[in-house]
Short mmCIF file of C-alpha atoms and ligand atoms in Angstrom, two decimals:
data_model
loop_
_atom_site.label_atom_id
_atom_site.label_comp_id
_atom_site.label_asym_id
_atom_site.label_seq_id
_atom_site.Cartn_x
_atom_site.Cartn_y
_atom_site.Cartn_z
CA UNK R 1070 48.32 52.32 -17.77
CA UNK R 1071 48.65 50.04 -14.69
CA UNK R 1072 45.25 48.39 -13.92
CA UNK R 1073 43.76 49.03 -10.38
CA UNK R 1074 43.66 45.73 -8.45
CA UNK R 1075 40.98 45.07 -6.02
CA UNK R 1076 39.44 42.26 -4.20
CA UNK R 1077 36.71 40.32 -5.66
CA UNK R 1078 33.40 40.79 -3.97
CA UNK R 1079 30.36 38.55 -3.81
CA UNK R 1080 28.79 40.79 -6.66
CA UNK R 1081 31.72 39.96 -8.96
CA UNK R 1082 30.85 36.28 -8.24
CA UNK R 1083 27.40 36.76 -9.71
CA UNK R 1084 28.82 38.92 -12.83
CA UNK R 1085 31.18 36.07 -13.48
CA UNK R 1086 28.32 33.52 -13.35
CA UNK R 1087 26.39 35.55 -16.15
CA UNK R 1088 29.39 36.81 -18.16
CA UNK R 1089 29.13 36.02 -21.98
CA UNK R 1090 27.03 32.83 -21.42
CA UNK R 1091 23.59 34.02 -21.43
CA UNK R 1092 21.38 32.28 -18.94
CA UNK R 1093 23.04 30.23 -15.99
CA UNK R 1094 23.80 26.75 -16.76
CA UNK R 1095 23.68 24.50 -13.75
CA UNK R 1096 25.23 21.22 -13.96
CA UNK R 1097 22.22 19.35 -13.01
CA UNK R 1098 20.09 20.84 -15.88
CA UNK R 1099 19.64 19.32 -19.04
CA UNK R 1100 18.95 21.45 -22.31
CA UNK R 1101 15.68 20.49 -23.87
CA UNK R 1102 17.28 18.69 -26.94
CA UNK R 1103 19.03 16.57 -24.75
CA UNK R 1104 16.22 15.80 -22.59
CA UNK R 1105 14.17 14.95 -25.58
CA UNK R 1106 16.80 12.51 -26.85
CA UNK R 1107 17.49 11.05 -23.54
CA UNK R 1108 13.67 10.59 -22.65
CA UNK R 1109 13.04 8.96 -25.99
CA UNK R 1110 15.73 6.45 -25.48
CA UNK R 1111 14.57 5.71 -22.00
CA UNK R 1112 10.94 5.36 -23.00
CA UNK R 1113 12.01 2.99 -25.76
CA UNK R 1114 13.82 0.86 -23.15
CA UNK R 1115 10.95 0.88 -20.95
CA UNK R 1116 8.55 -0.17 -23.69
CA UNK R 1117 11.02 -3.01 -24.55
CA UNK R 1118 11.07 -4.06 -20.87
CA UNK R 1119 7.13 -4.17 -20.61
CA UNK R 1120 6.97 -6.00 -24.09
CA UNK R 1121 9.24 -8.83 -22.52
CA UNK R 1122 8.05 -8.60 -18.95
CA UNK R 1123 6.19 -11.91 -19.13
CA UNK R 1124 9.61 -13.95 -20.37
CA UNK R 1125 11.62 -12.29 -17.58
CA UNK R 1126 12.39 -13.77 -14.14
CA UNK R 1127 9.95 -12.57 -11.51
CA UNK R 1128 12.80 -12.58 -9.27
CA UNK R 1129 16.52 -12.13 -10.19
CA UNK R 1130 17.37 -13.73 -6.82
CA UNK R 1131 20.36 -11.39 -5.92
CA UNK R 1132 21.73 -11.26 -2.59
CA UNK R 1133 22.40 -7.91 -0.66
CA UNK R 1134 26.11 -8.37 -1.41
CA UNK R 1135 25.69 -9.11 -4.98
CA UNK R 1136 23.20 -6.06 -5.35
CA UNK R 1137 25.96 -3.95 -3.67
CA UNK R 1138 28.59 -5.20 -6.07
CA UNK R 1139 26.58 -4.30 -9.00
CA UNK R 1140 25.96 -0.51 -7.56
CA UNK R 1141 29.74 -0.44 -6.71
CA UNK R 1142 28.56 -0.24 -3.28
CA UNK R 1143 31.83 0.82 -1.48
CA UNK R 1144 32.73 3.52 -3.78
CA UNK R 1145 32.84 7.16 -2.48
CA UNK R 1146 30.45 9.99 -3.64
CA UNK R 1147 32.07 10.78 -6.79
CA UNK R 1148 33.52 14.20 -7.03
CA UNK R 1149 32.67 14.81 -10.67
CA UNK R 1150 29.62 14.20 -12.59
CA UNK R 1151 28.95 11.65 -15.35
CA UNK R 1152 27.44 12.11 -18.80
CA UNK R 1153 23.72 11.96 -18.47
CA UNK R 1154 23.40 9.69 -21.48
CA UNK R 1155 25.73 7.11 -20.23
CA UNK R 1156 24.20 7.48 -16.85
CA UNK R 1157 20.62 6.75 -18.11
CA UNK R 1158 21.92 3.65 -19.92
CA UNK R 1159 23.59 2.46 -16.91
CA UNK R 1160 20.61 3.02 -14.63
CA UNK R 1161 18.09 1.43 -16.97
CA UNK R 1162 20.12 -1.50 -17.17
CA UNK R 1163 20.58 -1.63 -13.60
CA UNK R 1164 17.00 -1.46 -12.78
CA UNK R 1165 15.28 -3.15 -15.65
CA UNK R 1166 17.47 -6.27 -15.38
CA UNK R 1167 18.00 -6.52 -11.55
CA UNK R 1168 14.60 -5.62 -10.06
CA UNK R 1169 12.04 -8.03 -8.67
CA UNK R 1170 9.14 -7.53 -10.96
CA UNK R 1171 5.89 -6.81 -9.37
CA UNK R 1172 4.37 -6.17 -12.79
CA UNK R 1173 5.24 -9.82 -13.93
CA UNK R 1174 2.13 -11.78 -14.69
CA UNK R 1175 3.15 -14.34 -12.02
CA UNK R 1176 3.92 -11.80 -9.13
CA UNK R 1177 1.56 -12.47 -6.37
CA UNK R 1178 3.39 -11.56 -3.37
CA UNK R 1179 2.40 -9.68 -0.45
CA UNK R 1180 -0.35 -7.24 -1.58
CA UNK R 1181 1.75 -5.16 -4.15
CA UNK R 1182 0.15 -4.75 -7.71
CA UNK R 1183 1.29 -4.32 -11.23
CA UNK R 1184 1.73 -0.79 -11.73
CA UNK R 1185 -0.11 1.09 -14.56
CA UNK R 1186 2.07 2.10 -17.46
CA UNK R 1187 0.00 5.28 -17.73
CA UNK R 1188 0.73 5.86 -14.24
CA UNK R 1189 4.30 5.52 -14.89
CA UNK R 1190 4.18 8.07 -17.56
CA UNK R 1191 2.05 10.21 -15.29
CA UNK R 1192 4.92 10.18 -12.74
CA UNK R 1193 7.42 11.64 -15.57
CA UNK R 1194 4.90 14.24 -16.20
CA UNK R 1195 4.30 15.13 -12.53
CA UNK R 1196 7.87 15.36 -11.66
CA UNK R 1197 8.74 17.34 -14.79
CA UNK R 1198 6.29 20.21 -13.45
CA UNK R 1199 6.98 19.34 -9.91
CA UNK R 1200 4.13 21.27 -7.90
CA UNK R 1201 4.30 21.17 -4.31
CA UNK R 1202 0.81 20.03 -3.34
CA UNK R 1203 1.07 20.88 0.19
CA UNK R 1204 -0.78 24.14 -0.55
CA UNK R 1205 -3.29 25.18 -3.38
CA UNK R 1206 -1.00 28.40 -4.10
CA UNK R 1207 1.96 26.08 -5.07
CA UNK R 1208 -0.10 23.35 -6.81
CA UNK R 1209 -3.50 24.88 -7.84
CA UNK R 1210 -4.26 22.18 -10.73
CA UNK R 1211 -2.51 19.40 -8.74
CA UNK R 1212 -4.70 20.32 -5.60
CA UNK R 1213 -8.13 20.25 -7.39
CA UNK R 1214 -6.79 16.94 -9.20
CA UNK R 1215 -6.30 15.39 -5.85
CA UNK R 1216 -9.71 16.45 -4.40
CA UNK R 1217 -11.24 14.96 -7.65
CA UNK R 1218 -9.46 11.57 -7.14
CA UNK R 1219 -10.62 11.57 -3.62
CA UNK R 1220 -14.10 12.15 -4.62
CA UNK R 1221 -13.75 9.36 -7.27
CA UNK R 1222 -12.08 6.97 -4.86
CA UNK R 1223 -14.99 7.56 -2.46
CA UNK R 1224 -17.50 7.01 -5.27
CA UNK R 1225 -15.97 3.71 -6.39
CA UNK R 1226 -15.99 2.15 -2.88
CA UNK R 1227 -19.39 3.42 -2.12
CA UNK R 1228 -18.67 6.14 0.30
CA UNK R 1229 -20.09 9.58 0.42
CA UNK R 1230 -18.16 11.83 -1.89
CA UNK R 1231 -18.73 14.92 0.35
CA UNK R 1232 -16.05 13.25 2.37
CA UNK R 1233 -12.80 14.75 3.48
CA UNK R 1234 -9.60 13.05 2.23
CA UNK R 1235 -6.12 13.20 1.44
CA UNK R 1236 -3.63 11.21 -0.57
CA UNK R 1237 -0.72 9.55 1.26
CA UNK R 1238 2.13 7.26 0.64
CA UNK R 1239 0.27 4.06 1.33
CA UNK R 1240 -1.96 1.95 3.60
CA UNK R 1241 0.02 2.49 6.72
CA UNK R 1242 0.01 6.42 6.40
CA UNK R 1243 -3.76 6.11 5.45
CA UNK R 1244 -4.59 4.29 8.44
CA UNK R 1245 -2.42 6.67 10.74
CA UNK R 1246 -4.40 9.66 9.26
CA UNK R 1247 -7.62 8.27 10.02
CA UNK R 1248 -6.34 7.06 13.61
CA UNK R 1249 -5.22 10.57 14.46
CA UNK R 1250 -8.49 11.96 13.18
CA UNK R 1251 -10.40 9.32 15.45
CA UNK R 1252 -8.07 10.20 18.42
CA UNK R 1253 -8.72 13.87 17.98
CA UNK R 1254 -12.39 13.58 17.82
CA UNK R 1255 -12.84 10.85 20.51
CA UNK R 1256 -10.57 12.30 23.27
CA UNK R 1257 -12.99 14.55 25.37
CA UNK R 1258 -10.51 17.45 25.51
CA UNK R 1259 -8.20 19.11 23.05
CA UNK R 1260 -5.52 16.33 22.81
CA UNK R 1261 -3.63 18.50 20.38
CA UNK R 1262 -2.88 21.28 22.99
CA UNK R 1263 -3.17 19.35 26.20
CA UNK R 1264 -1.89 15.82 25.22
CA UNK R 1265 -3.34 12.52 25.94
CA UNK R 1266 -2.32 12.53 29.82
CA UNK R 1267 -3.79 15.98 30.44
CA UNK R 1268 -6.73 14.45 32.41
CA UNK R 1269 -7.06 11.34 34.43
CA UNK R 1270 -9.42 9.24 32.83
CA UNK R 1271 -8.77 5.63 32.60
CA UNK R 1272 -6.90 4.11 29.85
CA UNK R 1273 -7.92 4.61 26.22
CA UNK R 1274 -8.65 1.46 24.15
CA UNK R 1275 -8.89 0.48 20.62
CA UNK R 1276 -10.56 -2.61 19.30
CA UNK R 1277 -9.44 -4.72 16.43
CA UNK R 1278 -8.79 -8.30 15.48
CA UNK R 1279 -5.61 -10.07 15.38
CA UNK R 1280 -6.06 -10.21 11.76
CA UNK R 1281 -5.35 -6.51 11.29
CA UNK R 1282 -2.28 -5.34 9.54
CA UNK R 1283 0.57 -4.22 11.76
CA UNK R 1284 -0.10 -0.48 11.06
CA UNK R 1285 -2.37 -0.73 14.26
CA UNK R 1286 0.49 -1.49 16.51
CA UNK R 1287 2.57 1.38 15.04
CA UNK R 1288 -0.28 3.75 15.42
CA UNK R 1289 -1.00 2.94 19.00
CA UNK R 1290 2.78 3.03 19.84
CA UNK R 1291 3.26 6.24 17.86
CA UNK R 1292 0.30 8.39 18.78
CA UNK R 1293 0.59 7.95 22.62
CA UNK R 1294 -1.78 5.19 23.42
CA UNK R 1295 0.64 2.25 23.72
CA UNK R 1296 0.31 -1.25 22.26
CA UNK R 1297 -1.51 -2.34 25.37
CA UNK R 1298 -4.42 -0.22 24.61
CA UNK R 1299 -5.23 -2.37 21.99
CA UNK R 1300 -7.94 -5.10 22.33
CA UNK R 1301 -7.42 -8.09 20.26
CA UNK R 1302 -10.98 -9.37 19.67
CA UNK R 1303 -11.09 -12.95 18.72
CA UNK R 1304 -12.15 -14.23 15.42
CA UNK R 1305 -14.66 -16.89 14.22
CA UNK R 1306 -13.67 -19.69 12.09
CA UNK R 1307 -13.70 -17.76 8.91
CA UNK R 1308 -11.26 -15.43 10.75
CA UNK R 1309 -14.04 -12.45 11.08
CA UNK R 1310 -14.20 -10.33 13.98
CA UNK R 1311 -16.66 -11.69 16.62
CA UNK R 1312 -18.85 -8.92 17.13
CA UNK R 1313 -20.51 -10.40 20.46
CA UNK R 1314 -16.98 -10.44 21.90
CA UNK R 1315 -16.37 -6.97 20.74
CA UNK R 1316 -19.61 -5.74 22.41
CA UNK R 1317 -18.79 -7.67 25.59
CA UNK R 1318 -15.06 -6.23 25.76
CA UNK R 1319 -16.39 -2.62 25.05
CA UNK R 1320 -18.83 -2.87 28.03
CA UNK R 1321 -16.46 -4.56 30.22
CA UNK R 1322 -13.74 -1.73 29.51
CA UNK R 1323 -16.27 0.86 30.15
CA UNK R 1324 -17.34 -0.52 33.52
CA UNK R 1325 -13.63 -0.35 34.44
CA UNK R 1326 -13.27 3.20 33.47
CA UNK R 1327 -11.65 2.59 30.18
CA UNK R 1328 -12.44 5.36 27.30
CA UNK R 1329 -12.93 3.29 24.07
CA UNK R 1330 -11.35 5.55 21.15
CA UNK R 1331 -12.13 3.42 18.09
CA UNK R 1332 -12.94 0.27 16.47
CA UNK R 1333 -11.10 -1.08 13.43
CA UNK R 1334 -12.58 -3.40 10.95
CA UNK R 1335 -10.82 -4.57 7.87
CA UNK R 1336 -12.39 -4.86 4.37
CA UNK R 1337 -9.83 -7.65 3.00
CA UNK R 1338 -7.39 -8.56 5.45
CA UNK R 1339 -3.63 -8.88 4.72
CA UNK R 1340 -3.46 -12.43 5.53
CA UNK R 1341 -6.30 -14.08 3.87
CA UNK R 1342 -8.58 -11.49 2.36
CA UNK R 1343 -11.28 -11.81 4.92
CA UNK R 1344 -13.97 -9.11 5.31
CA UNK R 1345 -14.99 -8.39 9.07
CA UNK R 1346 -18.78 -8.10 9.63
CA UNK R 1347 -18.73 -4.53 8.96
CA UNK R 1348 -22.28 -3.82 9.14
CA UNK R 1349 -22.73 -5.27 12.50
CA UNK R 1350 -19.68 -3.57 13.90
CA UNK R 1351 -20.87 -0.18 12.47
CA UNK R 1352 -24.28 -0.62 14.25
CA UNK R 1353 -22.57 -1.32 17.47
CA UNK R 1354 -20.41 1.58 16.99
CA UNK R 1355 -23.46 3.85 16.32
CA UNK R 1356 -25.19 2.44 19.40
CA UNK R 1357 -21.96 2.82 21.58
CA UNK R 1358 -21.02 6.13 19.93
CA UNK R 1359 -17.46 4.97 19.03
CA UNK R 1360 -15.60 6.11 15.98
CA UNK R 1361 -15.47 3.08 13.49
CA UNK R 1362 -12.51 2.88 11.11
CA UNK R 1363 -12.33 0.45 8.25
CA UNK R 1364 -8.93 -0.38 7.10
CA UNK R 1365 -9.91 -1.10 3.29
CA UNK R 1366 -6.28 -0.49 2.08
CA UNK R 1367 -6.55 -3.72 -0.11
CA UNK R 1368 -10.02 -4.91 -0.35
CA UNK R 1369 -12.34 -1.78 -0.31
CA UNK R 1370 -12.34 -1.52 -4.19
CA UNK R 1371 -13.93 -4.80 -4.50
CA UNK R 1372 -17.10 -3.03 -3.22
CA UNK R 1373 -17.66 -2.17 -6.98
CA UNK R 1374 -18.42 -6.06 -7.94
CA UNK R 1375 -21.85 -6.86 -8.49
CA UNK R 1376 -21.16 -10.05 -6.39
CA UNK R 1377 -19.16 -8.31 -3.68
CA UNK R 1378 -19.30 -9.67 -0.18
CA UNK R 1379 -22.41 -8.05 1.32
CA UNK R 1380 -20.05 -6.69 4.13
CA UNK R 1381 -18.40 -4.34 1.72
CA UNK R 1382 -21.72 -2.53 1.06
CA UNK R 1383 -21.42 -1.18 4.47
CA UNK R 1384 -18.25 0.77 3.85
CA UNK R 1385 -20.31 3.98 3.78
CA UNK R 1386 -21.12 3.46 7.51
CA UNK R 1387 -17.68 4.01 8.70
CA UNK R 1388 -16.32 7.38 9.98
CA UNK R 1389 -13.21 6.95 8.08
CA UNK R 1390 -11.70 4.49 5.65
CA UNK R 1391 -8.32 3.72 4.28
CA UNK R 1392 -7.90 2.61 0.56
CA UNK R 1393 -5.01 2.17 -1.43
CA UNK R 1394 -4.87 2.96 -5.13
CA UNK R 1395 -1.41 1.34 -5.12
CA UNK R 1396 -2.97 -2.00 -4.52
CA UNK R 1397 -6.23 -2.71 -6.27
CA UNK R 1398 -6.47 0.27 -8.35
CA UNK R 1399 -3.01 -0.55 -9.97
CA UNK R 1400 -1.48 2.91 -9.45
CA UNK R 1401 2.29 2.84 -9.22
CA UNK R 1402 3.62 3.16 -5.79
CA UNK R 1403 3.25 5.25 -3.71
CA UNK R 1404 -0.42 6.06 -3.43
CA UNK R 1405 -2.82 5.65 -0.47
CA UNK R 1406 -6.00 7.36 0.24
CA UNK R 1407 -7.42 8.35 3.71
CA UNK R 1408 -10.97 9.24 3.74
CA UNK R 1409 -12.51 10.98 6.78
CA UNK R 1410 -16.40 11.26 6.50
CA UNK R 1411 -16.61 14.79 8.06
CA UNK R 1412 -14.05 16.86 6.29
CA UNK R 1413 -13.81 19.36 9.38
CA UNK R 1414 -12.25 16.44 11.13
CA UNK R 1415 -9.15 16.53 9.16
CA UNK R 1416 -8.68 20.26 9.65
CA UNK R 1417 -9.37 19.94 13.37
CA UNK R 1418 -6.74 17.16 13.72
CA UNK R 1419 -3.80 18.48 11.48
CA UNK R 1420 -4.33 22.38 10.71
CA UNK R 1421 -2.13 25.17 11.69
CA UNK R 1422 -1.79 28.23 10.19
CA UNK R 1423 1.74 29.92 10.07
CA UNK R 1424 2.43 33.25 8.92
CA UNK R 1425 4.62 32.22 6.15
CA UNK R 1426 1.65 30.69 4.35
CA UNK R 1427 -1.18 32.62 2.64
CA UNK R 1428 -4.79 31.65 2.87
CA UNK R 1429 -6.56 33.88 0.19
CA UNK R 1430 -9.89 33.07 -1.10
CA UNK R 1431 -13.55 33.90 -0.92
CA UNK R 1432 -16.20 32.39 1.22
CA UNK R 1433 -17.64 30.49 -1.79
CA UNK R 1434 -14.22 29.46 -3.38
CA UNK R 1435 -11.95 28.45 -0.41
CA UNK R 1436 -8.49 26.91 -1.51
CA UNK R 1437 -7.68 23.52 -0.11
CA UNK R 1438 -4.33 23.27 1.44
CA UNK R 1439 -3.36 19.61 1.88
CA UNK R 1440 -0.69 20.42 4.36
CA UNK R 1441 -3.46 21.41 6.77
CA UNK R 1442 -5.22 17.82 6.33
CA UNK R 1443 -2.48 15.55 6.99
CA UNK R 1444 1.10 14.76 8.09
CA UNK R 1445 3.29 16.11 5.37
CA UNK R 1446 4.08 19.56 4.51
CA UNK R 1447 5.76 19.56 1.10
CA UNK R 1448 3.79 16.86 -0.95
CA UNK R 1449 4.42 15.37 -4.55
CA UNK R 1450 1.69 15.17 -7.26
CA UNK R 1451 0.61 11.74 -6.47
CA UNK R 1452 -2.89 12.35 -7.85
CA UNK R 1453 -1.94 12.45 -11.60
CA UNK R 1454 -0.94 8.75 -11.86
CA UNK R 1455 -4.28 7.78 -9.93
CA UNK R 1456 -6.31 10.12 -12.23
CA UNK R 1457 -4.91 8.98 -15.42
CA UNK R 1458 -5.79 5.27 -14.48
CA UNK R 1459 -9.38 6.24 -13.50
CA UNK R 1460 -9.76 8.09 -16.70
CA UNK R 1461 -8.04 5.61 -18.95
CA UNK R 1462 -10.43 2.51 -17.68
CA UNK R 1463 -13.40 4.11 -15.95
CA UNK R 1464 -15.44 2.43 -13.37
CA UNK R 1465 -16.30 -0.36 -15.74
CA UNK R 1466 -12.64 -0.97 -16.35
CA UNK R 1467 -11.98 -1.38 -12.60
CA UNK R 1468 -15.02 -3.69 -12.33
CA UNK R 1469 -13.55 -5.87 -15.05
CA UNK R 1470 -10.14 -6.14 -13.80
CA UNK R 1471 -11.05 -6.69 -10.17
CA UNK R 1472 -13.50 -9.24 -11.08
CA UNK R 1473 -11.01 -11.04 -13.38
CA UNK R 1474 -8.67 -10.90 -10.28
CA UNK R 1475 -11.30 -12.40 -8.17
CA UNK R 1476 -12.20 -15.02 -10.66
CA UNK R 1477 -8.47 -16.15 -11.20
CA UNK R 1478 -8.05 -16.38 -7.44
CA UNK R 1479 -11.26 -18.68 -7.47
CA UNK R 1480 -9.72 -20.66 -10.26
CA UNK R 1481 -6.39 -21.10 -8.52
CA UNK R 1482 -8.19 -22.42 -5.50
CA UNK R 1483 -10.05 -25.04 -7.67
CA UNK R 1484 -7.07 -25.98 -9.38
CA UNK R 1485 -5.13 -26.66 -6.07
CA UNK R 1486 -8.02 -28.78 -5.01
CA UNK R 1487 -7.23 -31.13 -7.98
CA UNK R 1488 -3.77 -31.89 -6.67
CA UNK R 1489 -4.07 -34.60 -3.84
CA UNK R 1490 -0.68 -33.55 -2.27
CA UNK R 1491 -1.93 -30.01 -1.87
CA UNK R 1492 -4.21 -28.54 0.65
CA UNK R 1493 -6.42 -25.52 -0.27
CA UNK R 1494 -6.57 -23.55 2.94
CA UNK R 1495 -8.38 -20.20 2.34
CA UNK R 1496 -10.01 -17.87 -0.39
CA UNK R 1497 -11.14 -14.36 0.45
CA UNK R 1498 -11.27 -11.81 -2.28
CA UNK R 1499 -8.37 -12.29 -4.53
CA UNK R 1500 -6.15 -13.96 -1.82
CA UNK R 1501 -5.58 -17.79 -1.91
CA UNK R 1502 -3.66 -19.89 0.57
CA UNK R 1503 -2.49 -23.37 0.47
CA UNK R 1504 0.31 -25.67 1.46
CA UNK R 1505 1.82 -28.86 0.46
CA UNK R 1506 0.63 -31.65 2.66
CA UNK R 1507 1.16 -34.94 0.76
CA UNK R 1508 -0.94 -38.07 1.73
CA UNK R 1509 0.67 -39.77 4.75
CA UNK R 1510 1.62 -36.70 6.42
CA UNK R 1511 -0.25 -35.65 9.56
CA UNK R 1512 -2.14 -32.58 8.75
CA UNK R 1513 -3.36 -31.95 12.27
CA UNK R 1514 -1.43 -29.96 14.93
CA UNK R 1515 1.15 -32.79 15.61
CA UNK R 1516 2.21 -32.60 12.05
CA UNK R 1517 2.43 -28.83 11.90
CA UNK R 1518 6.15 -28.42 12.68
CA UNK R 1519 7.32 -30.70 9.71
CA UNK R 1520 4.69 -29.07 7.24
CA UNK R 1521 5.60 -25.70 8.33
CA UNK R 1522 9.21 -26.10 7.73
CA UNK R 1523 8.51 -28.21 4.56
CA UNK R 1524 6.37 -25.37 3.01
CA UNK R 1525 8.84 -22.66 4.12
CA UNK R 1526 11.44 -24.61 1.96
CA UNK R 1527 9.12 -24.83 -0.67
CA UNK R 1528 8.19 -21.32 -0.73
CA UNK R 1529 11.85 -20.20 -0.64
CA UNK R 1530 12.74 -22.54 -3.53
CA UNK R 1531 9.61 -21.23 -5.42
CA UNK R 1532 10.94 -17.51 -4.97
CA UNK R 1533 14.50 -18.51 -5.99
CA UNK R 1534 13.51 -20.23 -9.19
CA UNK R 1535 12.06 -17.00 -10.42
CA UNK R 1536 9.06 -18.33 -12.46
CA UNK R 1537 6.47 -17.19 -9.74
CA UNK R 1538 6.47 -15.17 -6.62
CA UNK R 1539 4.27 -15.70 -3.68
CA UNK R 1540 4.61 -14.96 0.04
CA UNK R 1541 3.34 -16.66 3.07
CA UNK R 1542 1.29 -16.13 6.42
CA UNK R 1543 0.05 -18.12 9.24
CA UNK R 1544 -3.47 -19.49 9.86
CA UNK R 1545 -3.54 -20.48 13.35
CA UNK R 1546 -0.26 -22.25 13.69
CA UNK R 1547 -0.30 -23.49 9.97
CA UNK R 1548 2.24 -22.01 7.69
CA UNK R 1549 0.68 -21.49 4.27
CA UNK R 1550 1.64 -20.19 0.98
CA UNK R 1551 -0.11 -17.20 -0.09
CA UNK R 1552 -1.08 -15.79 -3.51
CA UNK R 1553 -2.54 -12.53 -3.74
CA UNK R 1554 -3.88 -11.58 -7.40
CA UNK R 1555 -3.90 -7.70 -7.71
CA UNK R 1556 -2.47 -7.96 -11.20
CA UNK R 1557 -3.92 -6.98 -14.32
CA UNK R 1558 -1.31 -9.04 -16.39
CA UNK R 1559 -1.93 -12.59 -14.66
CA UNK R 1560 -3.77 -14.94 -16.79
CA UNK R 1561 -5.65 -18.24 -16.73
CA UNK R 1562 -2.39 -20.33 -17.72
CA UNK R 1563 -0.30 -18.28 -15.21
CA UNK R 1564 -2.36 -19.35 -12.26
CA UNK R 1565 -2.50 -23.10 -13.44
CA UNK R 1566 1.19 -23.33 -13.33
CA UNK R 1567 1.41 -22.45 -9.67
CA UNK R 1568 -0.05 -25.64 -8.03
CA UNK R 1569 2.05 -27.76 -10.58
CA UNK R 1570 5.29 -25.88 -9.54
CA UNK R 1571 4.49 -26.13 -5.74
CA UNK R 1572 3.72 -29.84 -5.99
CA UNK R 1573 6.84 -30.51 -8.11
CA UNK R 1574 9.17 -28.56 -5.56
CA UNK R 1575 7.30 -30.32 -2.53
CA UNK R 1576 7.61 -33.68 -4.31
CA UNK R 1577 11.45 -33.16 -4.51
CA UNK R 1578 11.86 -31.59 -0.90
CA UNK R 1579 9.63 -34.09 1.01
CA UNK R 1580 11.22 -36.55 3.04
CA UNK R 1581 8.48 -39.08 4.27
CA UNK R 1582 10.58 -40.63 6.82
CA UNK R 1583 10.89 -37.39 8.81
CA UNK R 1584 7.21 -36.64 8.72
CA UNK R 1585 4.53 -37.73 11.06
CA UNK R 1586 2.60 -40.22 9.42
CA UNK R 1587 -1.11 -40.77 9.84
CA UNK R 1588 -4.42 -40.87 8.21
CA UNK R 1589 -5.41 -37.94 5.88
CA UNK R 1590 -7.46 -35.04 7.33
CA UNK R 1591 -10.12 -33.29 5.25
CA UNK R 1592 -9.59 -29.95 3.85
CA UNK R 1593 -10.81 -26.91 5.88
CA UNK R 1594 -13.57 -25.14 4.31
CA UNK R 1595 -12.68 -22.18 2.14
CA UNK R 1596 -12.98 -18.70 3.76
CA UNK R 1597 -15.04 -16.35 1.82
CA UNK R 1598 -14.68 -12.62 2.55
C1 PLP P 2841 -5.06 -4.25 4.87
C2 PLP P 2841 -3.78 -3.79 4.87
N1 PLP P 2841 -3.79 -2.57 5.62
C3 PLP P 2841 -2.58 -1.79 5.56
C4 PLP P 2841 -1.52 -2.30 4.59
C5 PLP P 2841 -0.28 -1.42 4.66
O1 PLP P 2841 -0.11 -0.76 3.41
P1 PLP P 2841 1.13 -0.19 2.64
O2 PLP P 2841 2.05 -1.27 2.82
O3 PLP P 2841 0.73 0.42 1.49
O4 PLP P 2841 1.54 0.83 3.94
C6 PLP P 2841 -1.41 -3.42 3.90
C7 PLP P 2841 -0.50 -3.89 3.13
O5 PLP P 2841 -0.56 -4.90 2.57
C8 PLP P 2841 -2.97 -4.25 4.07
O6 PLP P 2841 -2.99 -5.22 3.25
#
């Protein structure tokens, strides 16, 4: 009998998909047995990596070209897939053997912490379930865990636990969220619907010191104020904002028709770990009715210490605070937290309610939808890695680790002082800055150019050697090497090695005949946050 032929339809395609094979098997899926085997091997590789991290090079020192070669960077997108076990082996080798190790005991670069191992496992768990924490409906457990983490973060830094808040990718984003909340609250009309230029008042202005992290420029630029709206308030000799100058500038601006939007104080500046006079600034802001924001991305957790700088006790006075769990709470990247004291401010700033989302709930049990409280819509389950760390060590664990980091920084500062060829420049929270400035070299302004170049070269060599990793900053015109200890793996012998290494490298690079020779100048006093 002749079979009738007919054209294939879309329905046939779906039938073919299912025919004789049980459920659909997509090429990206892994069957549970294979997942288990691959997972065990990967965890085993990671455990070996963590067990040997201290004996590895901090910095593999590969150039961009070398890294591209490792990745066979020029190749096209492969048309066919690769066996997952082969692929994970390759990826583990690539990543574990070719990365700069922020978890190394002698990594003190920038303000990037060692990530907690439990947080790494948490990320695996979070990604395996993959809730979308934009709305309660899509991530009920993750949403409530995020709210708990926000409350606990507030509690840890001495901020009211009734605060509004949201987890974000890091310090920049946390500060942006707070900046936008301040803008919404401080502009005397509805800036969301009418825009900043709706009415002709004078220019808006924001007040901060030059020690503030560069997020402030991005915020002023991106959110419509322009960087010229930033009033850079001078700092005192300890690099803390001069509050009298702040008051003077606010009054002067007001007299000229400017509208102050916010004052930004920093709890732990990025350069030297300085803490602004937060209590005094808060009092001034209250008196002048100006939003007070604290960038505590790095330093706010130090408020937990019994001997914390007194100004950290004033964090609770701010209208908003940024704090980064991926810095001094040792959560793996990315984890920032924006706290806005009045929870309604966040909704007023970010909420829209489109018809394609549901808003069920009772008056007593209103679901939290985080997409209504920040810039993101779809959101990952950031809370889990932070929550695990918080539960693993408790408040006392953080108190101990942060205190140890501060004590190690103090010890480093002292050790530097024992080397006549080194100049210890500042100590704030857990950041130490210093430079190689051997006797016979002019430490005053006229010797700056030579010393800056010398220390730039010393730092580059230190970073290339791969035994320790520091970064740098400028104090005034002085280029200084900067060690920031937010690292639960750092120990006493690690910090004792650093001045010895810098002195040795400096001794080799220094060419006395090229330097300006004069009498030694005394060390500048330490800067305490
Ligand atoms: C005080 C301060 N604010 C903001 C930031 C930016 O944080 P992130 O790099 O997480 O965006 C940093 C980074 O070091 C910082 O130290």
